[in-house]
PDB file of N, CA and C and ligand atoms in Angstrom:
ATOM      1  N   MET A   1      37.036  35.077  82.456  1.00  0.00           N
ATOM      2  CA  MET A   1      37.802  36.861  81.652  1.00  0.00           C
ATOM      3  C   MET A   1      38.328  37.118  82.713  1.00  0.00           C
ATOM      4  N   ASN A   2      39.197  38.064  82.433  1.00  0.00           N
ATOM      5  CA  ASN A   2      39.734  38.739  83.547  1.00  0.00           C
ATOM      6  C   ASN A   2      39.153  39.974  83.001  1.00  0.00           C
ATOM      7  N   TYR A   3      40.383  41.199  83.921  1.00  0.00           N
ATOM      8  CA  TYR A   3      39.968  42.762  83.243  1.00  0.00           C
ATOM      9  C   TYR A   3      40.394  43.066  81.934  1.00  0.00           C
ATOM     10  N   ALA A   4      41.727  42.201  82.038  1.00  0.00           N
ATOM     11  CA  ALA A   4      42.667  42.256  80.510  1.00  0.00           C
ATOM     12  C   ALA A   4      41.729  42.434  79.187  1.00  0.00           C
ATOM     13  N   SER A   5      40.922  40.888  79.116  1.00  0.00           N
ATOM     14  CA  SER A   5      39.905  40.347  78.166  1.00  0.00           C
ATOM     15  C   SER A   5      38.932  41.486  78.437  1.00  0.00           C
ATOM     16  N   LYS A   6      38.233  41.513  79.286  1.00  0.00           N
ATOM     17  CA  LYS A   6      36.968  42.707  79.650  1.00  0.00           C
ATOM     18  C   LYS A   6      37.273  43.929  78.770  1.00  0.00           C
ATOM     19  N   PHE A   7      38.723  44.970  79.498  1.00  0.00           N
ATOM     20  CA  PHE A   7      39.063  45.508  78.266  1.00  0.00           C
ATOM     21  C   PHE A   7      39.124  45.500  76.905  1.00  0.00           C
ATOM     22  N   GLU A   8      39.247  44.196  76.331  1.00  0.00           N
ATOM     23  CA  GLU A   8      39.239  44.332  75.094  1.00  0.00           C
ATOM     24  C   GLU A   8      38.238  43.518  74.524  1.00  0.00           C
ATOM     25  N   HIS A   9      37.046  43.837  74.839  1.00  0.00           N
ATOM     26  CA  HIS A   9      35.615  43.560  75.094  1.00  0.00           C
ATOM     27  C   HIS A   9      35.268  44.382  74.556  1.00  0.00           C
ATOM     28  N   ASP A  10      35.526  45.813  75.983  1.00  0.00           N
ATOM     29  CA  ASP A  10      34.914  47.062  75.666  1.00  0.00           C
ATOM     30  C   ASP A  10      35.863  47.466  74.097  1.00  0.00           C
ATOM     31  N   PHE A  11      36.810  47.430  74.219  1.00  0.00           N
ATOM     32  CA  PHE A  11      37.238  48.030  73.264  1.00  0.00           C
ATOM     33  C   PHE A  11      37.186  47.570  71.665  1.00  0.00           C
ATOM     34  N   ASN A  12      36.447  46.764  71.594  1.00  0.00           N
ATOM     35  CA  ASN A  12      35.753  46.162  70.777  1.00  0.00           C
ATOM     36  C   ASN A  12      34.313  46.430  70.214  1.00  0.00           C
ATOM     37  N   HIS A  13      33.637  46.565  71.562  1.00  0.00           N
ATOM     38  CA  HIS A  13      32.168  47.156  71.631  1.00  0.00           C
ATOM     39  C   HIS A  13      32.781  48.779  70.592  1.00  0.00           C
ATOM     40  N   GLU A  14      33.566  49.629  71.357  1.00  0.00           N
ATOM     41  CA  GLU A  14      33.487  50.874  70.635  1.00  0.00           C
ATOM     42  C   GLU A  14      34.279  50.687  69.365  1.00  0.00           C
ATOM     43  N   ILE A  15      35.042  50.161  69.098  1.00  0.00           N
ATOM     44  CA  ILE A  15      34.909  49.989  67.815  1.00  0.00           C
ATOM     45  C   ILE A  15      34.402  49.914  67.158  1.00  0.00           C
ATOM     46  N   GLY A  16      33.108  49.035  66.822  1.00  0.00           N
ATOM     47  CA  GLY A  16      32.234  48.535  66.529  1.00  0.00           C
ATOM     48  C   GLY A  16      31.658  50.133  66.633  1.00  0.00           C
ATOM     49  N   HIS A  17      30.576  50.570  67.359  1.00  0.00           N
ATOM     50  CA  HIS A  17      30.112  51.519  67.239  1.00  0.00           C
ATOM     51  C   HIS A  17      31.270  52.815  66.217  1.00  0.00           C
ATOM     52  N   ASN A  18      32.173  52.956  66.359  1.00  0.00           N
ATOM     53  CA  ASN A  18      32.808  53.840  64.955  1.00  0.00           C
ATOM     54  C   ASN A  18      32.396  53.454  63.610  1.00  0.00           C
ATOM     55  N   LEU A  19      32.367  51.767  63.716  1.00  0.00           N
ATOM     56  CA  LEU A  19      32.450  51.146  62.212  1.00  0.00           C
ATOM     57  C   LEU A  19      31.182  51.179  61.582  1.00  0.00           C
ATOM     58  N   GLY A  20      29.724  51.463  62.615  1.00  0.00           N
ATOM     59  CA  GLY A  20      28.147  51.142  62.602  1.00  0.00           C
ATOM     60  C   GLY A  20      27.842  50.319  62.936  1.00  0.00           C
ATOM     61  N   GLY A  21      28.816  49.569  63.955  1.00  0.00           N
ATOM     62  CA  GLY A  21      27.785  48.784  65.008  1.00  0.00           C
ATOM     63  C   GLY A  21      25.821  49.540  65.757  1.00  0.00           C
ATOM     64  N   VAL A  22      25.231  48.929  66.387  1.00  0.00           N
ATOM     65  CA  VAL A  22      24.630  49.428  67.056  1.00  0.00           C
ATOM     66  C   VAL A  22      23.899  48.919  68.173  1.00  0.00           C
ATOM     67  N   HIS A  23      23.792  49.015  69.546  1.00  0.00           N
ATOM     68  CA  HIS A  23      23.340  48.469  70.137  1.00  0.00           C
ATOM     69  C   HIS A  23      21.930  47.546  69.807  1.00  0.00           C
ATOM     70  N   GLY A  24      22.030  46.301  70.113  1.00  0.00           N
ATOM     71  CA  GLY A  24      21.127  45.379  69.799  1.00  0.00           C
ATOM     72  C   GLY A  24      21.254  44.411  68.193  1.00  0.00           C
ATOM     73  N   ASP A  25      21.870  45.104  68.273  1.00  0.00           N
ATOM     74  CA  ASP A  25      23.105  44.312  66.881  1.00  0.00           C
ATOM     75  C   ASP A  25      22.424  42.387  66.947  1.00  0.00           C
ATOM     76  N   PRO A  26      22.672  41.922  66.046  1.00  0.00           N
ATOM     77  CA  PRO A  26      22.891  40.235  66.518  1.00  0.00           C
ATOM     78  C   PRO A  26      24.078  39.934  66.774  1.00  0.00           C
ATOM     79  N   GLY A  27      23.935  39.212  67.583  1.00  0.00           N
ATOM     80  CA  GLY A  27      25.374  38.896  68.036  1.00  0.00           C
ATOM     81  C   GLY A  27      25.450  39.556  69.691  1.00  0.00           C
ATOM     82  N   LEU A  28      27.012  39.121  70.419  1.00  0.00           N
ATOM     83  CA  LEU A  28      27.066  39.727  71.588  1.00  0.00           C
ATOM     84  C   LEU A  28      27.683  41.159  71.346  1.00  0.00           C
ATOM     85  N   MET A  29      28.804  41.237  70.300  1.00  0.00           N
ATOM     86  CA  MET A  29      29.600  42.769  70.510  1.00  0.00           C
ATOM     87  C   MET A  29      29.016  44.028  70.638  1.00  0.00           C
ATOM     88  N   MET A  30      27.949  44.102  70.367  1.00  0.00           N
ATOM     89  CA  MET A  30      27.112  45.213  70.182  1.00  0.00           C
ATOM     90  C   MET A  30      26.006  45.228  71.224  1.00  0.00           C
ATOM     91  N   ASP A  31      26.147  44.278  72.544  1.00  0.00           N
ATOM     92  CA  ASP A  31      25.410  43.694  73.667  1.00  0.00           C
ATOM     93  C   ASP A  31      25.610  44.899  74.546  1.00  0.00           C
ATOM     94  N   THR A  32      24.904  45.459  75.769  1.00  0.00           N
ATOM     95  CA  THR A  32      24.992  46.435  76.306  1.00  0.00           C
ATOM     96  C   THR A  32      24.445  45.512  78.000  1.00  0.00           C
ATOM     97  N   THR A  33      24.722  44.432  77.407  1.00  0.00           N
ATOM     98  CA  THR A  33      24.540  43.984  78.980  1.00  0.00           C
ATOM     99  C   THR A  33      25.679  43.358  79.765  1.00  0.00           C
ATOM    100  N   ASP A  34      27.216  43.960  78.888  1.00  0.00           N
ATOM    101  CA  ASP A  34      28.151  43.710  79.229  1.00  0.00           C
ATOM    102  C   ASP A  34      28.435  44.485  80.763  1.00  0.00           C
ATOM    103  N   ASP A  35      28.800  43.917  81.165  1.00  0.00           N
ATOM    104  CA  ASP A  35      29.108  44.632  83.102  1.00  0.00           C
ATOM    105  C   ASP A  35      30.437  43.680  83.810  1.00  0.00           C
ATOM    106  N   ILE A  36      31.059  44.537  84.759  1.00  0.00           N
ATOM    107  CA  ILE A  36      32.002  44.105  86.085  1.00  0.00           C
ATOM    108  C   ILE A  36      31.444  44.057  87.017  1.00  0.00           C
ATOM    109  N   LEU A  37      30.921  43.089  87.316  1.00  0.00           N
ATOM    110  CA  LEU A  37      29.883  42.626  88.486  1.00  0.00           C
ATOM    111  C   LEU A  37      30.777  42.073  89.756  1.00  0.00           C
ATOM    112  N   ILE A  38      31.113  42.765  91.123  1.00  0.00           N
ATOM    113  CA  ILE A  38      31.544  42.626  92.276  1.00  0.00           C
ATOM    114  C   ILE A  38      30.812  42.407  93.608  1.00  0.00           C
ATOM    115  N   THR A  39      31.411  40.759  93.728  1.00  0.00           N
ATOM    116  CA  THR A  39      30.178  40.503  95.034  1.00  0.00           C
ATOM    117  C   THR A  39      31.254  40.288  96.161  1.00  0.00           C
ATOM    118  N   THR A  40      30.357  40.100  97.491  1.00  0.00           N
ATOM    119  CA  THR A  40      31.244  39.380  98.939  1.00  0.00           C
ATOM    120  C   THR A  40      30.287  38.560  98.877  1.00  0.00           C
ATOM    121  N   SER A  41      31.170  37.625  99.508  1.00  0.00           N
ATOM    122  CA  SER A  41      30.617  36.565 100.717  1.00  0.00           C
ATOM    123  C   SER A  41      31.615  36.358 101.536  1.00  0.00           C
ATOM    124  N   GLY A  42      30.919  36.655 102.462  1.00  0.00           N
ATOM    125  CA  GLY A  42      32.197  36.711 104.048  1.00  0.00           C
ATOM    126  C   GLY A  42      32.750  37.751 103.619  1.00  0.00           C
ATOM    127  N   SER A  43      33.683  37.966 103.644  1.00  0.00           N
ATOM    128  CA  SER A  43      35.613  38.219 103.968  1.00  0.00           C
ATOM    129  C   SER A  43      36.082  38.007 102.537  1.00  0.00           C
ATOM    130  N   LYS A  44      34.891  37.585 101.233  1.00  0.00           N
ATOM    131  CA  LYS A  44      35.647  37.222  99.933  1.00  0.00           C
ATOM    132  C   LYS A  44      34.989  38.167  99.070  1.00  0.00           C
ATOM    133  N   LYS A  45      35.959  38.331  98.520  1.00  0.00           N
ATOM    134  CA  LYS A  45      35.370  39.127  97.144  1.00  0.00           C
ATOM    135  C   LYS A  45      35.558  38.622  95.897  1.00  0.00           C
ATOM    136  N   ILE A  46      34.243  38.278  94.937  1.00  0.00           N
ATOM    137  CA  ILE A  46      34.234  37.502  93.998  1.00  0.00           C
ATOM    138  C   ILE A  46      33.643  38.579  92.765  1.00  0.00           C
ATOM    139  N   THR A  47      34.528  38.477  91.823  1.00  0.00           N
ATOM    140  CA  THR A  47      34.348  39.800  90.254  1.00  0.00           C
ATOM    141  C   THR A  47      34.381  38.558  89.453  1.00  0.00           C
ATOM    142  N   THR A  48      32.655  39.164  88.586  1.00  0.00           N
ATOM    143  CA  THR A  48      31.941  38.775  87.759  1.00  0.00           C
ATOM    144  C   THR A  48      32.500  39.406  86.463  1.00  0.00           C
ATOM    145  N   PHE A  49      32.675  39.224  85.328  1.00  0.00           N
ATOM    146  CA  PHE A  49      32.952  39.257  83.362  1.00  0.00           C
ATOM    147  C   PHE A  49      32.073  39.369  83.100  1.00  0.00           C
ATOM    148  N   LYS A  50      30.940  40.069  82.320  1.00  0.00           N
ATOM    149  CA  LYS A  50      30.748  39.538  81.201  1.00  0.00           C
ATOM    150  C   LYS A  50      30.676  40.519  80.222  1.00  0.00           C
ATOM    151  N   GLY A  51      30.949  39.627  79.318  1.00  0.00           N
ATOM    152  CA  GLY A  51      32.173  40.284  78.085  1.00  0.00           C
ATOM    153  C   GLY A  51      31.333  40.412  77.041  1.00  0.00           C
ATOM    154  N   SER A  52      31.515  40.952  75.426  1.00  0.00           N
ATOM    155  CA  SER A  52      30.623  41.164  74.451  1.00  0.00           C
ATOM    156  C   SER A  52      31.937  40.592  73.391  1.00  0.00           C
ATOM    157  N   PRO A  53      32.370  39.868  73.163  1.00  0.00           N
ATOM    158  CA  PRO A  53      32.832  39.299  72.591  1.00  0.00           C
ATOM    159  C   PRO A  53      32.666  39.690  70.681  1.00  0.00           C
ATOM    160  N   ILE A  54      33.193  39.610  69.926  1.00  0.00           N
ATOM    161  CA  ILE A  54      33.022  40.183  68.098  1.00  0.00           C
ATOM    162  C   ILE A  54      32.261  38.965  67.908  1.00  0.00           C
ATOM    163  N   THR A  55      31.407  39.093  67.149  1.00  0.00           N
ATOM    164  CA  THR A  55      30.846  37.982  66.131  1.00  0.00           C
ATOM    165  C   THR A  55      30.804  37.944  64.778  1.00  0.00           C
ATOM    166  N   ASN A  56      30.352  36.668  64.600  1.00  0.00           N
ATOM    167  CA  ASN A  56      30.139  37.165  62.915  1.00  0.00           C
ATOM    168  C   ASN A  56      28.819  37.923  62.803  1.00  0.00           C
ATOM    169  N   ASP A  57      27.805  37.156  63.666  1.00  0.00           N
ATOM    170  CA  ASP A  57      26.542  37.886  63.139  1.00  0.00           C
ATOM    171  C   ASP A  57      26.904  39.999  63.325  1.00  0.00           C
ATOM    172  N   ALA A  58      27.465  40.109  64.183  1.00  0.00           N
ATOM    173  CA  ALA A  58      27.759  41.743  64.249  1.00  0.00           C
ATOM    174  C   ALA A  58      28.444  42.461  63.107  1.00  0.00           C
ATOM    175  N   ILE A  59      29.419  41.743  63.110  1.00  0.00           N
ATOM    176  CA  ILE A  59      30.115  42.025  61.419  1.00  0.00           C
ATOM    177  C   ILE A  59      28.808  42.127  60.381  1.00  0.00           C
ATOM    178  N   ARG A  60      28.359  41.004  60.318  1.00  0.00           N
ATOM    179  CA  ARG A  60      27.009  41.055  59.220  1.00  0.00           C
ATOM    180  C   ARG A  60      26.487  42.291  59.309  1.00  0.00           C
ATOM    181  N   ALA A  61      26.221  42.406  60.308  1.00  0.00           N
ATOM    182  CA  ALA A  61      25.148  43.995  60.454  1.00  0.00           C
ATOM    183  C   ALA A  61      25.594  44.876  60.028  1.00  0.00           C
ATOM    184  N   ILE A  62      26.984  45.158  60.648  1.00  0.00           N
ATOM    185  CA  ILE A  62      28.030  46.066  60.407  1.00  0.00           C
ATOM    186  C   ILE A  62      28.615  46.199  59.095  1.00  0.00           C
ATOM    187  N   ILE A  63      28.688  45.497  58.300  1.00  0.00           N
ATOM    188  CA  ILE A  63      28.632  45.912  56.799  1.00  0.00           C
ATOM    189  C   ILE A  63      27.983  45.982  55.607  1.00  0.00           C
ATOM    190  N   GLY A  64      26.519  45.263  56.311  1.00  0.00           N
ATOM    191  CA  GLY A  64      25.311  45.188  55.544  1.00  0.00           C
ATOM    192  C   GLY A  64      24.553  47.127  55.971  1.00  0.00           C
ATOM    193  N   ARG A  65      25.837  48.051  56.720  1.00  0.00           N
ATOM    194  CA  ARG A  65      25.634  48.804  56.878  1.00  0.00           C
ATOM    195  C   ARG A  65      26.265  50.078  55.736  1.00  0.00           C
ATOM    196  N   THR A  66      27.201  49.241  55.280  1.00  0.00           N
ATOM    197  CA  THR A  66      28.220  49.849  54.226  1.00  0.00           C
ATOM    198  C   THR A  66      27.267  50.917  53.368  1.00  0.00           C
ATOM    199  N   ASP A  67      28.183  51.683  53.034  1.00  0.00           N
ATOM    200  CA  ASP A  67      27.207  52.771  51.875  1.00  0.00           C
ATOM    201  C   ASP A  67      25.803  53.538  52.054  1.00  0.00           C
ATOM    202  N   MET A  68      25.232  52.493  53.316  1.00  0.00           N
ATOM    203  CA  MET A  68      24.062  53.078  53.424  1.00  0.00           C
ATOM    204  C   MET A  68      23.398  54.432  54.020  1.00  0.00           C
ATOM    205  N   THR A  69      22.746  55.288  53.484  1.00  0.00           N
ATOM    206  CA  THR A  69      22.034  56.973  53.767  1.00  0.00           C
ATOM    207  C   THR A  69      21.176  56.830  54.754  1.00  0.00           C
ATOM    208  N   SER A  70      21.495  58.122  55.035  1.00  0.00           N
ATOM    209  CA  SER A  70      19.637  58.242  55.955  1.00  0.00           C
ATOM    210  C   SER A  70      19.457  60.244  55.936  1.00  0.00           C
ATOM    211  N   ILE A  71      18.740  60.310  56.088  1.00  0.00           N
ATOM    212  CA  ILE A  71      17.931  62.383  55.873  1.00  0.00           C
ATOM    213  C   ILE A  71      18.362  62.811  57.339  1.00  0.00           C
ATOM    214  N   THR A  72      18.577  63.529  57.702  1.00  0.00           N
ATOM    215  CA  THR A  72      19.334  64.513  58.562  1.00  0.00           C
ATOM    216  C   THR A  72      18.324  65.112  58.722  1.00  0.00           C
ATOM    217  N   PRO A  73      17.921  65.827  60.393  1.00  0.00           N
ATOM    218  CA  PRO A  73      16.483  66.641  60.757  1.00  0.00           C
ATOM    219  C   PRO A  73      16.429  68.085  59.303  1.00  0.00           C
ATOM    220  N   LYS A  74      17.684  67.848  59.046  1.00  0.00           N
ATOM    221  CA  LYS A  74      17.988  69.335  58.584  1.00  0.00           C
ATOM    222  C   LYS A  74      17.535  68.948  56.553  1.00  0.00           C
ATOM    223  N   GLY A  75      17.085  67.304  56.555  1.00  0.00           N
ATOM    224  CA  GLY A  75      17.030  67.356  55.398  1.00  0.00           C
ATOM    225  C   GLY A  75      18.461  67.274  54.275  1.00  0.00           C
ATOM    226  N   ASN A  76      19.584  66.836  55.002  1.00  0.00           N
ATOM    227  CA  ASN A  76      20.563  66.725  54.848  1.00  0.00           C
ATOM    228  C   ASN A  76      20.865  65.137  54.318  1.00  0.00           C
ATOM    229  N   VAL A  77      21.851  64.210  53.843  1.00  0.00           N
ATOM    230  CA  VAL A  77      22.196  63.392  53.857  1.00  0.00           C
ATOM    231  C   VAL A  77      23.448  62.932  54.050  1.00  0.00           C
ATOM    232  N   SER A  78      23.171  62.228  55.316  1.00  0.00           N
ATOM    233  CA  SER A  78      24.172  61.650  56.121  1.00  0.00           C
ATOM    234  C   SER A  78      24.377  59.961  55.946  1.00  0.00           C
ATOM    235  N   GLY A  79      25.319  59.320  56.200  1.00  0.00           N
ATOM    236  CA  GLY A  79      25.780  58.133  56.838  1.00  0.00           C
ATOM    237  C   GLY A  79      26.061  57.855  58.060  1.00  0.00           C
ATOM    238  N   TYR A  80      25.906  58.520  59.049  1.00  0.00           N
ATOM    239  CA  TYR A  80      26.140  58.359  60.181  1.00  0.00           C
ATOM    240  C   TYR A  80      24.811  58.107  60.792  1.00  0.00           C
ATOM    241  N   GLY A  81      24.847  56.891  61.851  1.00  0.00           N
ATOM    242  CA  GLY A  81      23.560  57.432  62.362  1.00  0.00           C
ATOM    243  C   GLY A  81      22.354  56.030  61.894  1.00  0.00           C
ATOM    244  N   VAL A  82      22.827  55.048  60.906  1.00  0.00           N
ATOM    245  CA  VAL A  82      21.957  53.890  60.180  1.00  0.00           C
ATOM    246  C   VAL A  82      22.045  52.631  60.631  1.00  0.00           C
ATOM    247  N   VAL A  83      20.573  53.027  60.396  1.00  0.00           N
ATOM    248  CA  VAL A  83      20.627  51.859  61.901  1.00  0.00           C
ATOM    249  C   VAL A  83      20.290  50.515  60.604  1.00  0.00           C
ATOM    250  N   GLU A  84      19.532  50.748  59.869  1.00  0.00           N
ATOM    251  CA  GLU A  84      18.974  49.844  58.832  1.00  0.00           C
ATOM    252  C   GLU A  84      20.359  48.897  58.271  1.00  0.00           C
ATOM    253  N   SER A  85      20.522  47.394  58.016  1.00  0.00           N
ATOM    254  CA  SER A  85      21.181  46.570  57.066  1.00  0.00           C
ATOM    255  C   SER A  85      21.235  46.189  56.385  1.00  0.00           C
ATOM    256  N   LYS A  86      21.478  45.998  55.213  1.00  0.00           N
ATOM    257  CA  LYS A  86      21.236  44.953  54.203  1.00  0.00           C
ATOM    258  C   LYS A  86      21.351  43.578  54.175  1.00  0.00           C
ATOM    259  N   TYR A  87      22.171  43.240  55.676  1.00  0.00           N
ATOM    260  CA  TYR A  87      22.228  41.335  56.334  1.00  0.00           C
ATOM    261  C   TYR A  87      22.046  41.802  57.082  1.00  0.00           C
ATOM    262  N   ILE A  88      20.871  42.111  58.026  1.00  0.00           N
ATOM    263  CA  ILE A  88      20.001  41.557  58.943  1.00  0.00           C
ATOM    264  C   ILE A  88      18.780  40.907  58.482  1.00  0.00           C
ATOM    265  N   THR A  89      18.002  40.123  59.415  1.00  0.00           N
ATOM    266  CA  THR A  89      16.522  39.466  59.185  1.00  0.00           C
ATOM    267  C   THR A  89      15.622  40.320  59.386  1.00  0.00           C
ATOM    268  N   PRO A  90      14.540  40.084  58.657  1.00  0.00           N
ATOM    269  CA  PRO A  90      13.436  41.590  59.677  1.00  0.00           C
ATOM    270  C   PRO A  90      12.786  41.453  61.096  1.00  0.00           C
ATOM    271  N   ALA A  91      13.295  40.295  61.610  1.00  0.00           N
ATOM    272  CA  ALA A  91      13.282  39.949  63.566  1.00  0.00           C
ATOM    273  C   ALA A  91      14.382  40.575  63.630  1.00  0.00           C
ATOM    274  N   GLU A  92      15.821  40.723  63.161  1.00  0.00           N
ATOM    275  CA  GLU A  92      16.677  41.030  64.080  1.00  0.00           C
ATOM    276  C   GLU A  92      16.145  43.304  63.785  1.00  0.00           C
ATOM    277  N   SER A  93      15.522  43.282  62.541  1.00  0.00           N
ATOM    278  CA  SER A  93      14.870  44.780  62.445  1.00  0.00           C
ATOM    279  C   SER A  93      14.373  45.103  63.628  1.00  0.00           C
ATOM    280  N   GLN A  94      13.639  44.439  63.995  1.00  0.00           N
ATOM    281  CA  GLN A  94      12.433  44.590  64.349  1.00  0.00           C
ATOM    282  C   GLN A  94      13.298  44.906  66.007  1.00  0.00           C
ATOM    283  N   THR A  95      14.088  44.117  66.761  1.00  0.00           N
ATOM    284  CA  THR A  95      14.775  43.869  67.629  1.00  0.00           C
ATOM    285  C   THR A  95      15.546  45.808  67.801  1.00  0.00           C
ATOM    286  N   LEU A  96      15.966  46.119  66.871  1.00  0.00           N
ATOM    287  CA  LEU A  96      16.916  47.781  66.523  1.00  0.00           C
ATOM    288  C   LEU A  96      16.204  48.493  66.763  1.00  0.00           C
ATOM    289  N   LYS A  97      14.831  48.091  66.251  1.00  0.00           N
ATOM    290  CA  LYS A  97      13.910  49.374  65.923  1.00  0.00           C
ATOM    291  C   LYS A  97      13.761  49.603  67.977  1.00  0.00           C
ATOM    292  N   ALA A  98      13.638  48.570  68.593  1.00  0.00           N
ATOM    293  CA  ALA A  98      13.293  48.570  69.766  1.00  0.00           C
ATOM    294  C   ALA A  98      13.948  49.375  71.006  1.00  0.00           C
ATOM    295  N   MET A  99      15.177  49.447  70.399  1.00  0.00           N
ATOM    296  CA  MET A  99      16.049  49.578  71.616  1.00  0.00           C
ATOM    297  C   MET A  99      15.962  51.053  70.862  1.00  0.00           C
ATOM    298  N   PRO A 100      16.299  51.583  72.634  1.00  0.00           N
ATOM    299  CA  PRO A 100      16.746  53.402  72.278  1.00  0.00           C
ATOM    300  C   PRO A 100      17.716  54.269  71.601  1.00  0.00           C
ATOM    301  N   ARG A 101      17.098  55.252  71.022  1.00  0.00           N
ATOM    302  CA  ARG A 101      18.075  55.577  69.772  1.00  0.00           C
ATOM    303  C   ARG A 101      19.236  56.536  70.386  1.00  0.00           C
ATOM    304  N   GLN A 102      19.169  56.900  71.738  1.00  0.00           N
ATOM    305  CA  GLN A 102      20.390  57.972  72.423  1.00  0.00           C
ATOM    306  C   GLN A 102      21.280  57.276  72.702  1.00  0.00           C
ATOM    307  N   CYS A 103      21.308  55.854  73.056  1.00  0.00           N
ATOM    308  CA  CYS A 103      22.539  55.447  73.184  1.00  0.00           C
ATOM    309  C   CYS A 103      22.850  54.518  72.187  1.00  0.00           C
ATOM    310  N   GLY A 104      24.231  54.470  72.197  1.00  0.00           N
ATOM    311  CA  GLY A 104      24.534  53.929  70.642  1.00  0.00           C
ATOM    312  C   GLY A 104      24.741  54.181  69.776  1.00  0.00           C
ATOM    313  N   SER A 105      25.150  55.552  69.143  1.00  0.00           N
ATOM    314  CA  SER A 105      25.026  56.061  67.817  1.00  0.00           C
ATOM    315  C   SER A 105      26.346  55.468  67.605  1.00  0.00           C
ATOM    316  N   ASN A 106      25.982  55.472  66.445  1.00  0.00           N
ATOM    317  CA  ASN A 106      27.493  54.893  65.632  1.00  0.00           C
ATOM    318  C   ASN A 106      27.792  55.491  64.332  1.00  0.00           C
ATOM    319  N   GLY A 107      28.790  54.885  63.577  1.00  0.00           N
ATOM    320  CA  GLY A 107      29.692  56.037  62.737  1.00  0.00           C
ATOM    321  C   GLY A 107      29.515  54.777  61.022  1.00  0.00           C
ATOM    322  N   ARG A 108      29.881  55.015  60.301  1.00  0.00           N
ATOM    323  CA  ARG A 108      29.979  54.209  59.348  1.00  0.00           C
ATOM    324  C   ARG A 108      31.058  53.436  58.520  1.00  0.00           C
ATOM    325  N   LEU A 109      30.822  52.792  57.402  1.00  0.00           N
ATOM    326  CA  LEU A 109      32.071  52.250  56.814  1.00  0.00           C
ATOM    327  C   LEU A 109      32.160  53.032  55.297  1.00  0.00           C
ATOM    328  N   LYS A 110      32.698  53.003  54.797  1.00  0.00           N
ATOM    329  CA  LYS A 110      32.390  53.766  53.473  1.00  0.00           C
ATOM    330  C   LYS A 110      33.107  53.198  52.865  1.00  0.00           C
ATOM    331  N   SER A 111      32.202  52.465  51.175  1.00  0.00           N
ATOM    332  CA  SER A 111      33.835  51.866  50.501  1.00  0.00           C
ATOM    333  C   SER A 111      34.380  53.308  49.971  1.00  0.00           C
ATOM    334  N   ILE A 112      35.976  52.417  49.299  1.00  0.00           N
ATOM    335  CA  ILE A 112      36.391  53.643  48.431  1.00  0.00           C
ATOM    336  C   ILE A 112      36.580  53.079  46.592  1.00  0.00           C
ATOM    337  N   LYS A 113      35.807  54.565  45.987  1.00  0.00           N
ATOM    338  CA  LYS A 113      35.581  53.133  44.780  1.00  0.00           C
ATOM    339  C   LYS A 113      36.836  54.224  43.931  1.00  0.00           C
TER     340      LYS A 113
HETATM  341 ZN1   ZN B   1      27.628  50.435  73.171  1.00  0.00          ZN
END
């Protein structure tokens, strides 16, 4: 991996948020542990990349949120911020519920009928 592919992974991650992906989704795409780590060994600089590639598991979670709605604190119906997904397992759902909600807000996909 290099800076270009790291940028591609980050871009995919952010698009994932817009489509309904949240941190903690199954697969690696919505993982929050991706990073660029620069270390030095003597006079040598070593750059290590950790990315978050698109995976079928992440897409499964996002598609499972299509058209799902939630009730906002003011009692309105919203499709934004939905974490539950029709296509995740109970164990995956528990992982999502354990994630802090203040980071990784999400958009939604809505089918056109
Ligand atoms: Zn994120």
